[in-house]
Amino acid sequence: MLHGVERFFLGLNLAARNLARHKRRTLQTLAVVAVGLIAVTLLDGFITFQLKGLEHLIIRSGTGTLEAAVSQKAFDEVSLDPFSYLIPQSSAVIKALRRNLAVDDALPAFPFSGVAATGGQTLTLQVLALPTQQARSLLSARTIVSGSDLPDKPSG
């Protein structure tokens, strides 16, 4: 009776002999494995590239943001006076954030909500007010290939 170690080496010997006997099939199998590994590596690189692009798109669209306020009450309570929750010396905080390499830009924002009711219909609005020039350059997902953008003020 063969023991475990002897069985292992016997199986290894038979496998090596079988591989040597069927060289063309062995080379085909190795080629398929190599092509498969290359394909999986390329797919991994493509998925990583796409996720990085999605990450930057989320950041540029304004949905991947860090929100900071003086107190937790700014996020939990609805107040008609949002100025009590603003950060004192916000320009120093913005400068410190912009020095961080992981931060593309820091935008001072003023979020607010509103409810409008007309003709039996209710509409809820959530607005995020940003500085115009920074918002236009950072949060626009459009790329104008030819022509020009719409003017800031309507002509007339």
PDB file of C-alpha atoms in Angstrom:
ATOM      1  CA  MET A   1       0.000   0.000   0.000  1.00  0.00           C
ATOM      2  CA  LEU A   2       1.261   3.462  -0.896  1.00  0.00           C
ATOM      3  CA  HIS A   3       1.474   6.219   1.684  1.00  0.00           C
ATOM      4  CA  GLY A   4       0.390   9.835   1.115  1.00  0.00           C
ATOM      5  CA  VAL A   5       3.827  11.178   0.155  1.00  0.00           C
ATOM      6  CA  GLU A   6       4.499   8.271  -2.204  1.00  0.00           C
ATOM      7  CA  ARG A   7       1.090   8.762  -3.851  1.00  0.00           C
ATOM      8  CA  PHE A   8       1.828  12.442  -4.349  1.00  0.00           C
ATOM      9  CA  PHE A   9       5.154  11.782  -6.082  1.00  0.00           C
ATOM     10  CA  LEU A  10       3.666   8.968  -8.168  1.00  0.00           C
ATOM     11  CA  GLY A  11       0.868  11.276  -9.322  1.00  0.00           C
ATOM     12  CA  LEU A  12       3.394  14.022 -10.049  1.00  0.00           C
ATOM     13  CA  ASN A  13       5.532  11.586 -12.053  1.00  0.00           C
ATOM     14  CA  LEU A  14       2.522  10.398 -14.090  1.00  0.00           C
ATOM     15  CA  ALA A  15       1.423  13.984 -14.772  1.00  0.00           C
ATOM     16  CA  ALA A  16       4.905  15.000 -15.942  1.00  0.00           C
ATOM     17  CA  ARG A  17       5.112  11.939 -18.192  1.00  0.00           C
ATOM     18  CA  ASN A  18       1.646  12.695 -19.629  1.00  0.00           C
ATOM     19  CA  LEU A  19       2.610  16.329 -20.312  1.00  0.00           C
ATOM     20  CA  ALA A  20       5.792  15.226 -22.070  1.00  0.00           C
ATOM     21  CA  ARG A  21       3.906  12.665 -24.149  1.00  0.00           C
ATOM     22  CA  HIS A  22       1.236  15.179 -25.356  1.00  0.00           C
ATOM     23  CA  LYS A  23       3.373  18.215 -26.150  1.00  0.00           C
ATOM     24  CA  ARG A  24       0.985  19.918 -28.585  1.00  0.00           C
ATOM     25  CA  ARG A  25      -1.974  19.696 -26.178  1.00  0.00           C
ATOM     26  CA  THR A  26       0.237  20.908 -23.322  1.00  0.00           C
ATOM     27  CA  LEU A  27       1.411  23.932 -25.327  1.00  0.00           C
ATOM     28  CA  GLN A  28      -2.175  24.728 -26.359  1.00  0.00           C
ATOM     29  CA  THR A  29      -3.322  24.570 -22.753  1.00  0.00           C
ATOM     30  CA  LEU A  30      -0.453  26.800 -21.600  1.00  0.00           C
ATOM     31  CA  ALA A  31      -1.229  29.266 -24.425  1.00  0.00           C
ATOM     32  CA  VAL A  32      -4.907  29.397 -23.418  1.00  0.00           C
ATOM     33  CA  VAL A  33      -3.942  29.979 -19.780  1.00  0.00           C
ATOM     34  CA  ALA A  34      -1.519  32.754 -20.801  1.00  0.00           C
ATOM     35  CA  VAL A  35      -4.131  34.441 -23.031  1.00  0.00           C
ATOM     36  CA  GLY A  36      -6.667  34.157 -20.215  1.00  0.00           C
ATOM     37  CA  LEU A  37      -4.296  35.774 -17.720  1.00  0.00           C
ATOM     38  CA  ILE A  38      -3.526  38.586 -20.166  1.00  0.00           C
ATOM     39  CA  ALA A  39      -7.246  39.136 -20.782  1.00  0.00           C
ATOM     40  CA  VAL A  40      -8.020  39.244 -17.051  1.00  0.00           C
ATOM     41  CA  THR A  41      -5.138  41.684 -16.495  1.00  0.00           C
ATOM     42  CA  LEU A  42      -6.371  43.965 -19.289  1.00  0.00           C
ATOM     43  CA  LEU A  43      -9.935  43.764 -17.964  1.00  0.00           C
ATOM     44  CA  ASP A  44      -8.725  44.679 -14.488  1.00  0.00           C
ATOM     45  CA  GLY A  45      -6.870  47.684 -15.889  1.00  0.00           C
ATOM     46  CA  PHE A  46      -9.925  48.770 -17.890  1.00  0.00           C
ATOM     47  CA  ILE A  47     -12.234  48.482 -14.869  1.00  0.00           C
ATOM     48  CA  THR A  48      -9.752  50.383 -12.696  1.00  0.00           C
ATOM     49  CA  PHE A  49      -9.517  53.123 -15.351  1.00  0.00           C
ATOM     50  CA  GLN A  50     -13.320  53.368 -15.589  1.00  0.00           C
ATOM     51  CA  LEU A  51     -13.742  53.545 -11.803  1.00  0.00           C
ATOM     52  CA  LYS A  52     -11.119  56.300 -11.575  1.00  0.00           C
ATOM     53  CA  GLY A  53     -13.008  58.214 -14.260  1.00  0.00           C
ATOM     54  CA  LEU A  54     -16.265  57.701 -12.355  1.00  0.00           C
ATOM     55  CA  GLU A  55     -14.585  58.929  -9.179  1.00  0.00           C
ATOM     56  CA  HIS A  56     -13.470  62.143 -10.891  1.00  0.00           C
ATOM     57  CA  LEU A  57     -16.895  62.581 -12.487  1.00  0.00           C
ATOM     58  CA  ILE A  58     -18.561  62.261  -9.071  1.00  0.00           C
ATOM     59  CA  ILE A  59     -16.164  64.810  -7.627  1.00  0.00           C
ATOM     60  CA  ARG A  60     -16.701  67.234 -10.512  1.00  0.00           C
ATOM     61  CA  SER A  61     -20.486  66.827 -10.417  1.00  0.00           C
ATOM     62  CA  GLY A  62     -20.515  67.910  -6.789  1.00  0.00           C
ATOM     63  CA  THR A  63     -21.956  64.697  -5.370  1.00  0.00           C
ATOM     64  CA  GLY A  64     -18.713  63.464  -3.839  1.00  0.00           C
ATOM     65  CA  THR A  65     -18.193  66.244  -1.362  1.00  0.00           C
ATOM     66  CA  LEU A  66     -17.091  66.914   2.161  1.00  0.00           C
ATOM     67  CA  GLU A  67     -19.572  69.027   4.080  1.00  0.00           C
ATOM     68  CA  ALA A  68     -18.400  70.977   7.089  1.00  0.00           C
ATOM     69  CA  ALA A  69     -20.370  73.122   9.520  1.00  0.00           C
ATOM     70  CA  VAL A  70     -19.855  74.576  12.964  1.00  0.00           C
ATOM     71  CA  SER A  71     -22.224  72.148  14.713  1.00  0.00           C
ATOM     72  CA  GLN A  72     -24.175  68.966  14.044  1.00  0.00           C
ATOM     73  CA  LYS A  73     -27.371  71.028  14.353  1.00  0.00           C
ATOM     74  CA  ALA A  74     -26.681  72.436  10.872  1.00  0.00           C
ATOM     75  CA  PHE A  75     -27.381  68.978   9.404  1.00  0.00           C
ATOM     76  CA  ASP A  76     -30.203  67.950  11.762  1.00  0.00           C
ATOM     77  CA  GLU A  77     -32.323  71.062  12.171  1.00  0.00           C
ATOM     78  CA  VAL A  78     -34.194  73.156   9.680  1.00  0.00           C
ATOM     79  CA  SER A  79     -33.527  76.792  10.364  1.00  0.00           C
ATOM     80  CA  LEU A  80     -34.516  79.974   8.616  1.00  0.00           C
ATOM     81  CA  ASP A  81     -31.168  81.464   9.629  1.00  0.00           C
ATOM     82  CA  PRO A  82     -28.364  79.366   8.066  1.00  0.00           C
ATOM     83  CA  PHE A  83     -25.758  82.042   8.826  1.00  0.00           C
ATOM     84  CA  SER A  84     -25.549  80.878  12.439  1.00  0.00           C
ATOM     85  CA  TYR A  85     -24.034  77.613  11.179  1.00  0.00           C
ATOM     86  CA  LEU A  86     -21.371  79.093   8.910  1.00  0.00           C
ATOM     87  CA  ILE A  87     -17.728  78.452   9.705  1.00  0.00           C
ATOM     88  CA  PRO A  88     -15.845  81.446  11.079  1.00  0.00           C
ATOM     89  CA  GLN A  89     -12.617  82.181   9.153  1.00  0.00           C
ATOM     90  CA  SER A  90     -13.875  80.011   6.292  1.00  0.00           C
ATOM     91  CA  SER A  91     -11.212  81.409   3.943  1.00  0.00           C
ATOM     92  CA  ALA A  92      -8.465  79.864   6.133  1.00  0.00           C
ATOM     93  CA  VAL A  93     -10.276  76.496   6.062  1.00  0.00           C
ATOM     94  CA  ILE A  94     -10.612  76.693   2.272  1.00  0.00           C
ATOM     95  CA  LYS A  95      -6.899  77.473   1.874  1.00  0.00           C
ATOM     96  CA  ALA A  96      -5.984  74.523   4.119  1.00  0.00           C
ATOM     97  CA  LEU A  97      -8.233  72.193   2.103  1.00  0.00           C
ATOM     98  CA  ARG A  98      -6.768  73.366  -1.205  1.00  0.00           C
ATOM     99  CA  ARG A  99      -3.242  72.533   0.039  1.00  0.00           C
ATOM    100  CA  ASN A 100      -4.305  68.884   0.419  1.00  0.00           C
ATOM    101  CA  LEU A 101      -3.276  66.944  -2.702  1.00  0.00           C
ATOM    102  CA  ALA A 102      -6.399  64.767  -2.609  1.00  0.00           C
ATOM    103  CA  VAL A 103      -8.681  67.828  -2.872  1.00  0.00           C
ATOM    104  CA  ASP A 104      -9.298  69.207  -6.374  1.00  0.00           C
ATOM    105  CA  ASP A 105     -10.870  72.425  -5.142  1.00  0.00           C
ATOM    106  CA  ALA A 106     -12.817  73.799  -2.203  1.00  0.00           C
ATOM    107  CA  LEU A 107     -15.997  75.674  -2.949  1.00  0.00           C
ATOM    108  CA  PRO A 108     -17.903  77.685  -0.395  1.00  0.00           C
ATOM    109  CA  ALA A 109     -21.510  76.562  -0.838  1.00  0.00           C
ATOM    110  CA  PHE A 110     -24.834  77.726   0.459  1.00  0.00           C
ATOM    111  CA  PRO A 111     -27.430  74.917   0.395  1.00  0.00           C
ATOM    112  CA  PHE A 112     -31.102  75.565   1.010  1.00  0.00           C
ATOM    113  CA  SER A 113     -34.474  73.947   0.360  1.00  0.00           C
ATOM    114  CA  GLY A 114     -37.785  75.365  -0.705  1.00  0.00           C
ATOM    115  CA  VAL A 115     -41.352  74.226  -1.197  1.00  0.00           C
ATOM    116  CA  ALA A 116     -43.669  75.696  -3.820  1.00  0.00           C
ATOM    117  CA  ALA A 117     -47.365  74.942  -4.133  1.00  0.00           C
ATOM    118  CA  THR A 118     -49.362  75.899  -7.211  1.00  0.00           C
ATOM    119  CA  GLY A 119     -52.678  74.586  -8.466  1.00  0.00           C
ATOM    120  CA  GLY A 120     -52.816  71.674  -6.035  1.00  0.00           C
ATOM    121  CA  GLN A 121     -49.303  70.494  -6.841  1.00  0.00           C
ATOM    122  CA  THR A 122     -46.370  70.728  -4.446  1.00  0.00           C
ATOM    123  CA  LEU A 123     -42.802  70.973  -5.629  1.00  0.00           C
ATOM    124  CA  THR A 124     -39.808  70.544  -3.342  1.00  0.00           C
ATOM    125  CA  LEU A 125     -36.547  72.192  -4.378  1.00  0.00           C
ATOM    126  CA  GLN A 126     -33.058  71.558  -3.095  1.00  0.00           C
ATOM    127  CA  VAL A 127     -30.645  74.261  -4.190  1.00  0.00           C
ATOM    128  CA  LEU A 128     -26.877  74.441  -3.789  1.00  0.00           C
ATOM    129  CA  ALA A 129     -25.567  77.951  -4.444  1.00  0.00           C
ATOM    130  CA  LEU A 130     -21.913  78.117  -5.496  1.00  0.00           C
ATOM    131  CA  PRO A 131     -19.615  80.897  -6.740  1.00  0.00           C
ATOM    132  CA  THR A 132     -20.484  81.237 -10.440  1.00  0.00           C
ATOM    133  CA  GLN A 133     -17.047  81.094 -12.059  1.00  0.00           C
ATOM    134  CA  GLN A 134     -15.754  78.204  -9.943  1.00  0.00           C
ATOM    135  CA  ALA A 135     -18.957  76.220 -10.359  1.00  0.00           C
ATOM    136  CA  ARG A 136     -18.889  76.713 -14.119  1.00  0.00           C
ATOM    137  CA  SER A 137     -15.283  75.575 -14.461  1.00  0.00           C
ATOM    138  CA  LEU A 138     -15.355  72.697 -11.981  1.00  0.00           C
ATOM    139  CA  LEU A 139     -18.841  71.228 -12.102  1.00  0.00           C
ATOM    140  CA  SER A 140     -19.623  71.370 -15.795  1.00  0.00           C
ATOM    141  CA  ALA A 141     -19.687  67.984 -17.488  1.00  0.00           C
ATOM    142  CA  ARG A 142     -19.981  69.598 -20.933  1.00  0.00           C
ATOM    143  CA  THR A 143     -17.199  70.005 -23.415  1.00  0.00           C
ATOM    144  CA  ILE A 144     -17.892  72.479 -26.207  1.00  0.00           C
ATOM    145  CA  VAL A 145     -16.189  71.264 -29.375  1.00  0.00           C
ATOM    146  CA  SER A 146     -17.180  74.142 -31.633  1.00  0.00           C
ATOM    147  CA  GLY A 147     -19.150  77.343 -31.245  1.00  0.00           C
ATOM    148  CA  SER A 148     -19.536  79.129 -27.945  1.00  0.00           C
ATOM    149  CA  ASP A 149     -21.373  78.827 -24.663  1.00  0.00           C
ATOM    150  CA  LEU A 150     -24.570  80.699 -23.947  1.00  0.00           C
ATOM    151  CA  PRO A 151     -23.984  84.243 -22.665  1.00  0.00           C
ATOM    152  CA  ASP A 152     -24.229  85.002 -18.936  1.00  0.00           C
ATOM    153  CA  LYS A 153     -26.902  87.630 -19.484  1.00  0.00           C
ATOM    154  CA  PRO A 154     -29.681  87.378 -22.054  1.00  0.00           C
ATOM    155  CA  SER A 155     -29.412  89.878 -24.882  1.00  0.00           C
ATOM    156  CA  GLY A 156     -32.192  92.192 -25.247  1.00  0.00           C
TER     157      GLY A 156
END
